[in-house]
């Protein structure tokens, strides 16, 4: 895992401010509009997109701290009215992070995270070239999520599925231990 750059740290902090607005319905990201607590709307998703594609971070890989902040927003939002934009953004951000941590080339964030760019245009289509530790981290984070969007579930199934194959051989042993 690479060290987090100051601009990515700032972006991760800005995402926590969006999370706070989603939780409380108040704060700088909700000013001038009606916002209910525990809801995520199109403006919240747009805030996340602007933060993740700011000029200061555009050519940097999405950091783990930013992904953690996005997962926190995902968990905080019980209600959604964003038309799926946040789920798309989360899936693409995770793929961007995982690919870059695995040493694979990634496009600039403005391309990779754009709603007009299909994730399969640039993201790895199989986990075999991915760093196993990164995939295990993603799988672990996914297990802790209450809500998983369709785009995120499909992307994780594709990437993490390859990592889960070696674990499948161990499954009977785990079940035997659990039955004792």
Tab-separated table of N, CA and C in Angstrom:
chain	number	residue	atom	x	y	z
A	1	UNK	N	0.841	-1.176	0.000
A	1	UNK	CA	0.000	0.000	0.000
A	1	UNK	C	0.889	1.243	0.000
A	2	UNK	N	0.560	2.176	-0.855
A	2	UNK	CA	1.332	3.414	-0.970
A	2	UNK	C	0.925	4.390	0.122
A	3	UNK	N	1.816	5.358	0.393
A	3	UNK	CA	1.462	6.361	1.387
A	3	UNK	C	0.441	7.321	0.775
A	4	UNK	N	-0.406	7.867	1.609
A	4	UNK	CA	-1.448	8.764	1.133
A	4	UNK	C	-0.858	10.159	0.926
A	5	UNK	N	-1.133	10.730	-0.219
A	5	UNK	CA	-0.638	12.060	-0.553
A	5	UNK	C	-1.515	13.104	0.112
A	6	UNK	N	-0.940	14.288	0.385
A	6	UNK	CA	-1.721	15.335	1.072
A	6	UNK	C	-3.034	15.688	0.368
A	7	UNK	N	-3.033	15.763	-0.961
A	7	UNK	CA	-4.267	16.109	-1.678
A	7	UNK	C	-5.320	15.022	-1.495
A	8	UNK	N	-4.910	13.760	-1.500
A	8	UNK	CA	-5.853	12.660	-1.295
A	8	UNK	C	-6.358	12.666	0.148
A	9	UNK	N	-5.505	13.024	1.079
A	9	UNK	CA	-5.923	13.124	2.485
A	9	UNK	C	-6.975	14.224	2.630
A	10	UNK	N	-6.762	15.341	1.946
A	10	UNK	CA	-7.723	16.441	1.975
A	10	UNK	C	-9.041	16.005	1.337
A	11	UNK	N	-8.961	15.289	0.227
A	11	UNK	CA	-10.174	14.786	-0.432
A	11	UNK	C	-10.927	13.830	0.488
A	12	UNK	N	-10.209	12.952	1.168
A	12	UNK	CA	-10.845	12.013	2.096
A	12	UNK	C	-11.543	12.779	3.222
A	13	UNK	N	-10.898	13.824	3.715
A	13	UNK	CA	-11.519	14.640	4.768
A	13	UNK	C	-12.777	15.335	4.235
A	14	UNK	N	-12.703	15.858	3.029
A	14	UNK	CA	-13.868	16.516	2.433
A	14	UNK	C	-15.033	15.531	2.285
A	15	UNK	N	-14.720	14.286	1.948
A	15	UNK	CA	-15.768	13.269	1.849
A	15	UNK	C	-16.421	12.991	3.202
A	16	UNK	N	-15.654	13.117	4.295
A	16	UNK	CA	-16.264	12.929	5.618
A	16	UNK	C	-17.244	14.059	5.929
A	17	UNK	N	-17.016	15.232	5.354
A	17	UNK	CA	-17.962	16.340	5.533
A	17	UNK	C	-19.262	16.036	4.793
A	18	UNK	N	-19.147	15.445	3.610
A	18	UNK	CA	-20.348	15.009	2.888
A	18	UNK	C	-21.073	13.958	3.723
A	19	UNK	N	-20.328	13.006	4.280
A	19	UNK	CA	-20.932	11.969	5.128
A	19	UNK	C	-21.699	12.595	6.290
A	20	UNK	N	-21.100	13.586	6.930
A	20	UNK	CA	-21.768	14.251	8.050
A	20	UNK	C	-23.073	14.900	7.610
A	21	UNK	N	-23.072	15.498	6.418
A	21	UNK	CA	-24.288	16.096	5.883
A	21	UNK	C	-25.351	15.055	5.587
A	22	UNK	N	-24.920	13.901	5.100
A	22	UNK	CA	-25.860	12.810	4.841
A	22	UNK	C	-26.462	12.328	6.157
A	23	UNK	N	-25.649	12.208	7.179
A	23	UNK	CA	-26.130	11.714	8.478
A	23	UNK	C	-27.101	12.699	9.126
A	24	UNK	N	-26.710	13.968	9.189
A	24	UNK	CA	-27.498	14.951	9.938
A	24	UNK	C	-28.504	15.736	9.107
A	25	UNK	N	-28.263	15.823	7.799
A	25	UNK	CA	-29.104	16.672	6.957
A	25	UNK	C	-28.728	18.134	7.066
A	26	UNK	N	-27.595	18.398	7.713
A	26	UNK	CA	-27.132	19.773	7.928
A	26	UNK	C	-25.669	19.890	7.549
A	27	UNK	N	-25.204	21.124	7.431
A	27	UNK	CA	-23.786	21.351	7.158
A	27	UNK	C	-23.556	22.011	5.810
A	28	UNK	N	-22.283	22.244	5.490
A	28	UNK	CA	-21.960	23.004	4.279
A	28	UNK	C	-22.407	22.342	2.979
A	29	UNK	N	-22.500	21.029	2.937
A	29	UNK	CA	-22.900	20.361	1.690
A	29	UNK	C	-24.409	20.339	1.501
A	30	UNK	N	-25.163	20.777	2.503
A	30	UNK	CA	-26.627	20.771	2.399
A	30	UNK	C	-27.219	22.174	2.429
A	31	UNK	N	-26.383	23.187	2.523
A	31	UNK	CA	-26.870	24.573	2.601
A	31	UNK	C	-27.707	24.936	1.378
A	32	UNK	N	-28.799	25.661	1.648
A	32	UNK	CA	-29.635	26.166	0.574
A	32	UNK	C	-30.601	25.160	-0.025
A	33	UNK	N	-30.731	24.005	0.581
A	33	UNK	CA	-31.664	23.006	0.063
A	33	UNK	C	-32.222	22.183	1.220
A	34	UNK	N	-33.347	21.576	0.970
A	34	UNK	CA	-33.948	20.694	1.972
A	34	UNK	C	-33.229	19.355	1.865
A	35	UNK	N	-32.749	18.875	3.013
A	35	UNK	CA	-32.015	17.612	3.034
A	35	UNK	C	-32.413	16.866	4.294
A	36	UNK	N	-32.904	15.672	4.117
A	36	UNK	CA	-33.304	14.857	5.263
A	36	UNK	C	-32.116	14.050	5.765
A	37	UNK	N	-32.098	13.804	7.076
A	37	UNK	CA	-31.003	13.018	7.631
A	37	UNK	C	-31.077	11.588	7.119
A	38	UNK	N	-29.905	10.993	6.994
A	38	UNK	CA	-29.730	9.612	6.520
A	38	UNK	C	-30.195	9.412	5.079
A	39	UNK	N	-30.209	10.503	4.292
A	39	UNK	CA	-30.578	10.371	2.881
A	39	UNK	C	-29.432	10.869	2.008
A	40	UNK	N	-29.311	10.262	0.853
A	40	UNK	CA	-28.298	10.640	-0.112
A	40	UNK	C	-29.023	11.005	-1.407
A	41	UNK	N	-28.813	12.240	-1.853
A	41	UNK	CA	-29.484	12.676	-3.077
A	41	UNK	C	-28.464	12.986	-4.169
A	42	UNK	N	-28.956	13.450	-5.293
A	42	UNK	CA	-28.088	13.731	-6.442
A	42	UNK	C	-27.040	14.792	-6.110
A	43	UNK	N	-27.391	15.765	-5.267
A	43	UNK	CA	-26.410	16.790	-4.889
A	43	UNK	C	-25.282	16.194	-4.053
A	44	UNK	N	-25.599	15.256	-3.164
A	44	UNK	CA	-24.557	14.591	-2.370
A	44	UNK	C	-23.620	13.807	-3.279
A	45	UNK	N	-24.187	13.073	-4.226
A	45	UNK	CA	-23.368	12.309	-5.175
A	45	UNK	C	-22.496	13.252	-6.005
A	46	UNK	N	-23.053	14.400	-6.380
A	46	UNK	CA	-22.283	15.386	-7.152
A	46	UNK	C	-21.137	15.954	-6.321
A	47	UNK	N	-21.381	16.187	-5.024
A	47	UNK	CA	-20.298	16.638	-4.141
A	47	UNK	C	-19.165	15.617	-4.138
A	48	UNK	N	-19.515	14.355	-3.983
A	48	UNK	CA	-18.503	13.287	-3.963
A	48	UNK	C	-17.729	13.261	-5.272
A	49	UNK	N	-18.418	13.367	-6.377
A	49	UNK	CA	-17.760	13.350	-7.685
A	49	UNK	C	-16.817	14.542	-7.842
A	50	UNK	N	-17.256	15.728	-7.423
A	50	UNK	CA	-16.391	16.920	-7.524
A	50	UNK	C	-15.144	16.764	-6.669
A	51	UNK	N	-15.310	16.232	-5.479
A	51	UNK	CA	-14.164	16.046	-4.573
A	51	UNK	C	-13.181	15.039	-5.173
A	52	UNK	N	-13.705	13.930	-5.677
A	52	UNK	CA	-12.839	12.865	-6.202
A	52	UNK	C	-12.176	13.217	-7.530
A	53	UNK	N	-12.696	14.199	-8.235
A	53	UNK	CA	-12.118	14.561	-9.533
A	53	UNK	C	-11.510	15.962	-9.536
A	54	UNK	N	-11.280	16.528	-8.372
A	54	UNK	CA	-10.663	17.855	-8.284
A	54	UNK	C	-9.287	17.838	-8.953
A	55	UNK	N	-8.890	18.972	-9.465
A	55	UNK	CA	-7.617	19.078	-10.196
A	55	UNK	C	-6.431	18.569	-9.375
A	56	UNK	N	-6.451	18.784	-8.060
A	56	UNK	CA	-5.320	18.385	-7.210
A	56	UNK	C	-5.126	16.869	-7.140
A	57	UNK	N	-6.181	16.104	-7.389
A	57	UNK	CA	-6.086	14.640	-7.283
A	57	UNK	C	-6.361	13.914	-8.598
A	58	UNK	N	-6.671	14.651	-9.657
A	58	UNK	CA	-7.110	14.039	-10.913
A	58	UNK	C	-6.174	12.964	-11.438
A	59	UNK	N	-4.873	13.165	-11.318
A	59	UNK	CA	-3.913	12.208	-11.876
A	59	UNK	C	-3.308	11.291	-10.822
A	60	UNK	N	-3.920	11.248	-9.638
A	60	UNK	CA	-3.484	10.332	-8.587
A	60	UNK	C	-4.476	9.172	-8.509
A	61	UNK	N	-4.002	8.002	-8.114
A	61	UNK	CA	-4.953	6.902	-7.907
A	61	UNK	C	-5.855	7.208	-6.707
A	62	UNK	N	-7.056	6.698	-6.733
A	62	UNK	CA	-7.962	6.860	-5.591
A	62	UNK	C	-7.317	6.153	-4.397
A	63	UNK	N	-7.284	6.827	-3.269
A	63	UNK	CA	-6.603	6.287	-2.084
A	63	UNK	C	-7.549	5.431	-1.235
A	64	UNK	N	-6.960	4.624	-0.392
A	64	UNK	CA	-7.743	3.797	0.537
A	64	UNK	C	-8.549	4.678	1.490
A	65	UNK	N	-7.980	5.798	1.915
A	65	UNK	CA	-8.699	6.706	2.812
A	65	UNK	C	-9.952	7.265	2.133
A	66	UNK	N	-9.860	7.558	0.857
A	66	UNK	CA	-11.030	8.036	0.117
A	66	UNK	C	-12.079	6.934	-0.006
A	67	UNK	N	-11.622	5.710	-0.251
A	67	UNK	CA	-12.547	4.580	-0.339
A	67	UNK	C	-13.241	4.367	1.003
A	68	UNK	N	-12.487	4.438	2.083
A	68	UNK	CA	-13.080	4.290	3.420
A	68	UNK	C	-14.151	5.348	3.651
A	69	UNK	N	-13.875	6.585	3.231
A	69	UNK	CA	-14.866	7.659	3.397
A	69	UNK	C	-16.104	7.384	2.546
A	70	UNK	N	-15.911	6.867	1.339
A	70	UNK	CA	-17.048	6.523	0.483
A	70	UNK	C	-17.876	5.387	1.097
A	71	UNK	N	-17.210	4.397	1.669
A	71	UNK	CA	-17.937	3.316	2.347
A	71	UNK	C	-18.750	3.880	3.518
A	72	UNK	N	-18.192	4.844	4.239
A	72	UNK	CA	-18.913	5.463	5.360
A	72	UNK	C	-20.152	6.213	4.863
A	73	UNK	N	-20.036	6.897	3.737
A	73	UNK	CA	-21.199	7.581	3.155
A	73	UNK	C	-22.240	6.547	2.750
A	74	UNK	N	-21.791	5.483	2.127
A	74	UNK	CA	-22.690	4.405	1.699
A	74	UNK	C	-23.477	3.855	2.883
A	75	UNK	N	-22.816	3.637	3.986
A	75	UNK	CA	-23.472	3.111	5.182
A	75	UNK	C	-24.397	4.127	5.834
A	76	UNK	N	-24.037	5.407	5.762
A	76	UNK	CA	-24.836	6.447	6.409
A	76	UNK	C	-26.159	6.699	5.706
A	77	UNK	N	-26.218	6.416	4.422
A	77	UNK	CA	-27.395	6.749	3.619
A	77	UNK	C	-28.413	5.612	3.620
A	78	UNK	N	-29.454	5.772	4.414
A	78	UNK	CA	-30.516	4.773	4.461
A	78	UNK	C	-31.467	4.939	3.279
A	79	UNK	N	-31.641	6.158	2.820
A	79	UNK	CA	-32.531	6.468	1.695
A	79	UNK	C	-31.694	7.020	0.548
A	80	UNK	N	-32.074	6.661	-0.677
A	80	UNK	CA	-31.346	7.129	-1.871
A	80	UNK	C	-32.306	7.787	-2.848
A	81	UNK	N	-31.872	8.910	-3.396
A	81	UNK	CA	-32.625	9.565	-4.472
A	81	UNK	C	-31.630	10.185	-5.453
A	82	UNK	N	-30.574	9.433	-5.745
A	82	UNK	CA	-29.502	9.935	-6.611
A	82	UNK	C	-29.459	9.244	-7.964
A	83	UNK	N	-30.420	8.414	-8.248
A	83	UNK	CA	-30.472	7.727	-9.531
A	83	UNK	C	-29.337	6.742	-9.761
A	84	UNK	N	-28.716	6.258	-8.694
A	84	UNK	CA	-27.641	5.278	-8.805
A	84	UNK	C	-26.256	5.870	-9.030
A	85	UNK	N	-26.155	7.186	-9.067
A	85	UNK	CA	-24.854	7.828	-9.344
A	85	UNK	C	-23.820	7.503	-8.272
A	86	UNK	N	-24.213	7.504	-7.003
A	86	UNK	CA	-23.231	7.231	-5.953
A	86	UNK	C	-22.713	5.805	-6.049
A	87	UNK	N	-23.590	4.839	-6.278
A	87	UNK	CA	-23.161	3.442	-6.394
A	87	UNK	C	-22.174	3.271	-7.543
A	88	UNK	N	-22.450	3.922	-8.674
A	88	UNK	CA	-21.551	3.883	-9.825
A	88	UNK	C	-20.198	4.486	-9.461
A	89	UNK	N	-20.229	5.616	-8.788
A	89	UNK	CA	-19.002	6.295	-8.380
A	89	UNK	C	-18.199	5.431	-7.409
A	90	UNK	N	-18.865	4.814	-6.448
A	90	UNK	CA	-18.196	3.959	-5.470
A	90	UNK	C	-17.533	2.764	-6.150
A	91	UNK	N	-18.250	2.104	-7.040
A	91	UNK	CA	-17.689	0.938	-7.743
A	91	UNK	C	-16.458	1.340	-8.556
A	92	UNK	N	-16.551	2.439	-9.271
A	92	UNK	CA	-15.429	2.890	-10.094
A	92	UNK	C	-14.244	3.329	-9.240
A	93	UNK	N	-14.514	3.988	-8.122
A	93	UNK	CA	-13.430	4.419	-7.234
A	93	UNK	C	-12.703	3.208	-6.641
A	94	UNK	N	-13.453	2.187	-6.245
A	94	UNK	CA	-12.841	0.971	-5.700
A	94	UNK	C	-11.993	0.294	-6.764
A	95	UNK	N	-12.515	0.179	-7.978
A	95	UNK	CA	-11.757	-0.450	-9.062
A	95	UNK	C	-10.491	0.343	-9.364
A	96	UNK	N	-10.577	1.660	-9.347
A	96	UNK	CA	-9.421	2.532	-9.608
A	96	UNK	C	-8.349	2.301	-8.551
A	97	UNK	N	-8.774	2.262	-7.299
A	97	UNK	CA	-7.843	2.028	-6.195
A	97	UNK	C	-7.202	0.643	-6.304
A	98	UNK	N	-8.028	-0.371	-6.503
A	98	UNK	CA	-7.522	-1.749	-6.552
A	98	UNK	C	-6.551	-1.947	-7.708
A	99	UNK	N	-6.883	-1.412	-8.864
A	99	UNK	CA	-6.000	-1.555	-10.028
A	99	UNK	C	-4.675	-0.843	-9.799
A	100	UNK	N	-4.722	0.378	-9.289
A	100	UNK	CA	-3.474	1.122	-9.081
A	100	UNK	C	-2.618	0.485	-7.997
A	101	UNK	N	-3.236	-0.017	-6.935
A	101	UNK	CA	-2.484	-0.686	-5.871
A	101	UNK	C	-1.851	-1.980	-6.367
A	102	UNK	N	-2.430	-2.543	-7.414
A	102	UNK	CA	-1.900	-3.773	-8.004
A	102	UNK	C	-0.864	-3.496	-9.083
A	103	UNK	N	-0.532	-2.229	-9.270
A	103	UNK	CA	0.480	-1.857	-10.248
A	103	UNK	C	-0.027	-1.768	-11.681
A	104	UNK	N	-1.336	-1.781	-11.845
A	104	UNK	CA	-1.915	-1.684	-13.184
A	104	UNK	C	-2.154	-0.217	-13.544
A	105	UNK	N	-2.083	0.118	-14.809
A	105	UNK	CA	-2.324	1.513	-15.202
A	105	UNK	C	-3.803	1.868	-15.048
A	106	UNK	N	-4.049	3.103	-14.637
A	106	UNK	CA	-5.422	3.597	-14.513
A	106	UNK	C	-5.518	4.954	-15.207
A	107	UNK	N	-6.673	5.257	-15.773
A	107	UNK	CA	-6.847	6.557	-16.416
A	107	UNK	C	-7.007	7.653	-15.367
A	108	UNK	N	-6.929	8.909	-15.781
A	108	UNK	CA	-7.199	10.000	-14.833
A	108	UNK	C	-8.589	9.825	-14.226
A	109	UNK	N	-8.760	10.324	-13.041
A	109	UNK	CA	-10.036	10.172	-12.343
A	109	UNK	C	-11.208	10.760	-13.130
A	110	UNK	N	-10.978	11.884	-13.821
A	110	UNK	CA	-12.074	12.501	-14.563
A	110	UNK	C	-12.616	11.566	-15.639
A	111	UNK	N	-11.788	10.684	-16.144
A	111	UNK	CA	-12.225	9.698	-17.131
A	111	UNK	C	-12.813	8.485	-16.412
A	112	UNK	N	-12.060	7.923	-15.480
A	112	UNK	CA	-12.457	6.680	-14.811
A	112	UNK	C	-13.755	6.805	-14.025
A	113	UNK	N	-13.966	7.926	-13.361
A	113	UNK	CA	-15.119	8.084	-12.477
A	113	UNK	C	-16.313	8.751	-13.153
A	114	UNK	N	-16.172	9.103	-14.399
A	114	UNK	CA	-17.247	9.779	-15.127
A	114	UNK	C	-18.453	8.854	-15.306
A	115	UNK	N	-19.660	9.411	-15.152
A	115	UNK	CA	-20.847	8.589	-15.404
A	115	UNK	C	-20.964	8.185	-16.878
A	116	UNK	N	-20.248	8.878	-17.747
A	116	UNK	CA	-20.280	8.578	-19.181
A	116	UNK	C	-19.284	7.493	-19.590
A	117	UNK	N	-18.413	7.080	-18.663
A	117	UNK	CA	-17.417	6.050	-18.955
A	117	UNK	C	-17.855	4.739	-18.328
A	118	UNK	N	-17.995	3.716	-19.145
A	118	UNK	CA	-18.316	2.396	-18.612
A	118	UNK	C	-17.093	1.837	-17.898
A	119	UNK	N	-17.309	1.251	-16.753
A	119	UNK	CA	-16.214	0.721	-15.943
A	119	UNK	C	-15.427	-0.352	-16.691
A	120	UNK	N	-16.103	-1.111	-17.538
A	120	UNK	CA	-15.400	-2.175	-18.257
A	120	UNK	C	-14.495	-1.651	-19.371
A	121	UNK	N	-14.549	-0.345	-19.641
A	121	UNK	CA	-13.635	0.251	-20.624
A	121	UNK	C	-12.207	0.338	-20.106
A	122	UNK	N	-12.046	0.422	-18.786
A	122	UNK	CA	-10.701	0.621	-18.242
A	122	UNK	C	-10.358	-0.295	-17.067
A	123	UNK	N	-11.326	-0.775	-16.331
A	123	UNK	CA	-11.042	-1.569	-15.131
A	123	UNK	C	-10.670	-2.999	-15.517
A	124	UNK	N	-9.838	-3.642	-14.689
A	124	UNK	CA	-9.505	-5.051	-14.949
A	124	UNK	C	-10.781	-5.892	-14.952
A	125	UNK	N	-10.853	-6.832	-15.864
A	125	UNK	CA	-12.050	-7.662	-15.960
A	125	UNK	C	-11.925	-8.965	-15.185
A	126	UNK	N	-10.758	-9.192	-14.601
A	126	UNK	CA	-10.589	-10.378	-13.773
A	126	UNK	C	-9.564	-10.089	-12.683
A	127	UNK	N	-9.716	-10.760	-11.575
A	127	UNK	CA	-8.871	-10.501	-10.434
A	127	UNK	C	-7.505	-11.146	-10.491
A	128	UNK	N	-7.210	-11.925	-11.513
A	128	UNK	CA	-5.949	-12.660	-11.545
A	128	UNK	C	-4.737	-11.746	-11.599
A	129	UNK	N	-4.885	-10.535	-12.125
A	129	UNK	CA	-3.760	-9.600	-12.196
A	129	UNK	C	-3.738	-8.650	-10.997
A	130	UNK	N	-4.671	-8.838	-10.094
A	130	UNK	CA	-4.818	-7.935	-8.962
A	130	UNK	C	-4.048	-8.439	-7.751
A	131	UNK	N	-3.628	-7.511	-6.918
A	131	UNK	CA	-2.944	-7.825	-5.676
A	131	UNK	C	-3.947	-8.493	-4.730
A	132	UNK	N	-3.625	-9.678	-4.271
A	132	UNK	CA	-4.531	-10.458	-3.423
A	132	UNK	C	-4.876	-9.723	-2.131
A	133	UNK	N	-3.921	-9.021	-1.545
A	133	UNK	CA	-4.179	-8.303	-0.290
A	133	UNK	C	-5.225	-7.195	-0.495
A	134	UNK	N	-5.144	-6.512	-1.624
A	134	UNK	CA	-6.117	-5.461	-1.929
A	134	UNK	C	-7.502	-6.078	-2.108
A	135	UNK	N	-7.575	-7.190	-2.829
A	135	UNK	CA	-8.859	-7.849	-3.045
A	135	UNK	C	-9.439	-8.388	-1.741
A	136	UNK	N	-8.585	-8.895	-0.873
A	136	UNK	CA	-9.051	-9.380	0.428
A	136	UNK	C	-9.597	-8.217	1.257
A	137	UNK	N	-8.930	-7.056	1.185
A	137	UNK	CA	-9.404	-5.876	1.906
A	137	UNK	C	-10.782	-5.454	1.393
A	138	UNK	N	-10.938	-5.423	0.069
A	138	UNK	CA	-12.224	-5.051	-0.522
A	138	UNK	C	-13.305	-6.044	-0.091
A	139	UNK	N	-13.007	-7.325	-0.168
A	139	UNK	CA	-13.977	-8.349	0.227
A	139	UNK	C	-14.371	-8.178	1.695
A	140	UNK	N	-13.403	-7.894	2.550
A	140	UNK	CA	-13.683	-7.670	3.966
A	140	UNK	C	-14.575	-6.462	4.191
A	141	UNK	N	-14.297	-5.393	3.479
A	141	UNK	CA	-15.116	-4.180	3.607
A	141	UNK	C	-16.536	-4.428	3.093
A	142	UNK	N	-16.643	-5.232	2.036
A	142	UNK	CA	-17.956	-5.517	1.475
A	142	UNK	C	-18.799	-6.343	2.438
A	143	UNK	N	-18.155	-7.250	3.169
A	143	UNK	CA	-18.896	-8.065	4.138
A	143	UNK	C	-19.529	-7.194	5.208
A	144	UNK	N	-18.904	-6.069	5.524
A	144	UNK	CA	-19.422	-5.191	6.566
A	144	UNK	C	-20.467	-4.201	6.090
A	145	UNK	N	-20.794	-4.192	4.803
A	145	UNK	CA	-21.739	-3.220	4.254
A	145	UNK	C	-23.169	-3.728	4.317
A	146	UNK	N	-24.044	-2.889	4.795
A	146	UNK	CA	-25.473	-3.178	4.810
A	146	UNK	C	-26.044	-3.106	3.409
A	147	UNK	N	-25.583	-2.140	2.662
A	147	UNK	CA	-26.147	-1.838	1.351
A	147	UNK	C	-25.068	-1.978	0.293
A	148	UNK	N	-25.381	-2.720	-0.749
A	148	UNK	CA	-24.461	-2.888	-1.860
A	148	UNK	C	-25.224	-2.662	-3.156
A	149	UNK	N	-24.799	-1.672	-3.921
A	149	UNK	CA	-25.439	-1.388	-5.194
A	149	UNK	C	-25.076	-2.433	-6.240
A	150	UNK	N	-25.867	-2.479	-7.286
A	150	UNK	CA	-25.682	-3.464	-8.351
A	150	UNK	C	-24.313	-3.323	-9.023
A	151	UNK	N	-23.906	-2.078	-9.330
A	151	UNK	CA	-22.618	-1.858	-10.007
A	151	UNK	C	-21.468	-2.325	-9.122
A	152	UNK	N	-21.557	-2.008	-7.834
A	152	UNK	CA	-20.508	-2.393	-6.903
A	152	UNK	C	-20.463	-3.905	-6.727
A	153	UNK	N	-21.604	-4.524	-6.575
A	153	UNK	CA	-21.650	-5.983	-6.397
A	153	UNK	C	-21.075	-6.703	-7.612
A	154	UNK	N	-21.406	-6.239	-8.803
A	154	UNK	CA	-20.891	-6.870	-10.028
A	154	UNK	C	-19.380	-6.715	-10.137
A	155	UNK	N	-18.891	-5.511	-9.855
A	155	UNK	CA	-17.449	-5.264	-9.937
A	155	UNK	C	-16.694	-6.095	-8.906
A	156	UNK	N	-17.184	-6.134	-7.689
A	156	UNK	CA	-16.512	-6.896	-6.640
A	156	UNK	C	-16.566	-8.393	-6.936
A	157	UNK	N	-17.689	-8.872	-7.422
A	157	UNK	CA	-17.794	-10.295	-7.756
A	157	UNK	C	-16.775	-10.676	-8.824
A	158	UNK	N	-16.584	-9.819	-9.793
A	158	UNK	CA	-15.616	-10.090	-10.859
A	158	UNK	C	-14.193	-10.101	-10.321
A	159	UNK	N	-13.842	-9.065	-9.551
A	159	UNK	CA	-12.470	-8.949	-9.067
A	159	UNK	C	-12.157	-9.906	-7.933
A	160	UNK	N	-13.038	-9.983	-6.971
A	160	UNK	CA	-12.778	-10.780	-5.776
A	160	UNK	C	-13.036	-12.261	-6.035
A	161	UNK	N	-13.853	-12.573	-7.002
A	161	UNK	CA	-14.131	-13.970	-7.320
A	161	UNK	C	-12.869	-14.759	-7.570
A	162	UNK	N	-11.914	-14.167	-8.252
A	162	UNK	CA	-10.653	-14.852	-8.542
A	162	UNK	C	-9.866	-15.099	-7.266
A	163	UNK	N	-9.970	-14.196	-6.312
A	163	UNK	CA	-9.265	-14.367	-5.054
A	163	UNK	C	-9.925	-15.436	-4.202
A	164	UNK	N	-11.228	-15.568	-4.325
A	164	UNK	CA	-11.961	-16.523	-3.487
A	164	UNK	C	-11.728	-17.963	-3.901
A	165	UNK	N	-11.278	-18.211	-5.131
A	165	UNK	CA	-11.079	-19.585	-5.592
A	165	UNK	C	-10.144	-20.394	-4.697
A	166	UNK	N	-8.968	-19.875	-4.308
A	166	UNK	CA	-8.116	-20.664	-3.415
A	166	UNK	C	-8.786	-20.935	-2.060
A	167	UNK	N	-9.658	-20.021	-1.624
A	167	UNK	CA	-10.333	-20.211	-0.346
A	167	UNK	C	-11.422	-21.270	-0.444
A	168	UNK	N	-11.966	-21.477	-1.639
A	168	UNK	CA	-13.041	-22.454	-1.822
A	168	UNK	C	-12.584	-23.860	-1.447
A	169	UNK	N	-11.334	-24.187	-1.709
A	169	UNK	CA	-10.808	-25.515	-1.369
A	169	UNK	C	-10.758	-25.713	0.142
A	170	UNK	N	-10.656	-24.608	0.890
A	170	UNK	CA	-10.584	-24.698	2.344
A	170	UNK	C	-11.967	-24.741	2.992
A	171	UNK	N	-13.025	-24.428	2.232
A	171	UNK	CA	-14.363	-24.325	2.789
A	171	UNK	C	-14.827	-25.593	3.508
A	172	UNK	N	-14.636	-26.788	2.953
A	172	UNK	CA	-15.078	-27.980	3.691
A	172	UNK	C	-14.416	-28.100	5.066
A	173	UNK	N	-13.153	-27.751	5.189
A	173	UNK	CA	-12.475	-27.810	6.484
A	173	UNK	C	-13.078	-26.823	7.474
A	174	UNK	N	-13.428	-25.637	6.998
A	174	UNK	CA	-14.046	-24.632	7.858
A	174	UNK	C	-15.403	-25.134	8.339
A	175	UNK	N	-16.177	-25.714	7.436
A	175	UNK	CA	-17.492	-26.232	7.818
A	175	UNK	C	-17.364	-27.375	8.817
A	176	UNK	N	-16.363	-28.253	8.656
A	176	UNK	CA	-16.160	-29.344	9.603
A	176	UNK	C	-15.850	-28.814	10.988
A	177	UNK	N	-15.037	-27.783	11.071
A	177	UNK	CA	-14.705	-27.185	12.377
A	177	UNK	C	-15.947	-26.608	13.019
A	178	UNK	N	-16.777	-25.956	12.201
A	178	UNK	CA	-17.989	-25.330	12.729
A	178	UNK	C	-19.010	-26.338	13.221
A	179	UNK	N	-18.981	-27.549	12.708
A	179	UNK	CA	-19.969	-28.565	13.080
A	179	UNK	C	-19.581	-29.280	14.359
A	180	UNK	N	-18.344	-29.145	14.812
A	180	UNK	CA	-17.896	-29.869	16.017
A	180	UNK	C	-18.449	-29.267	17.264
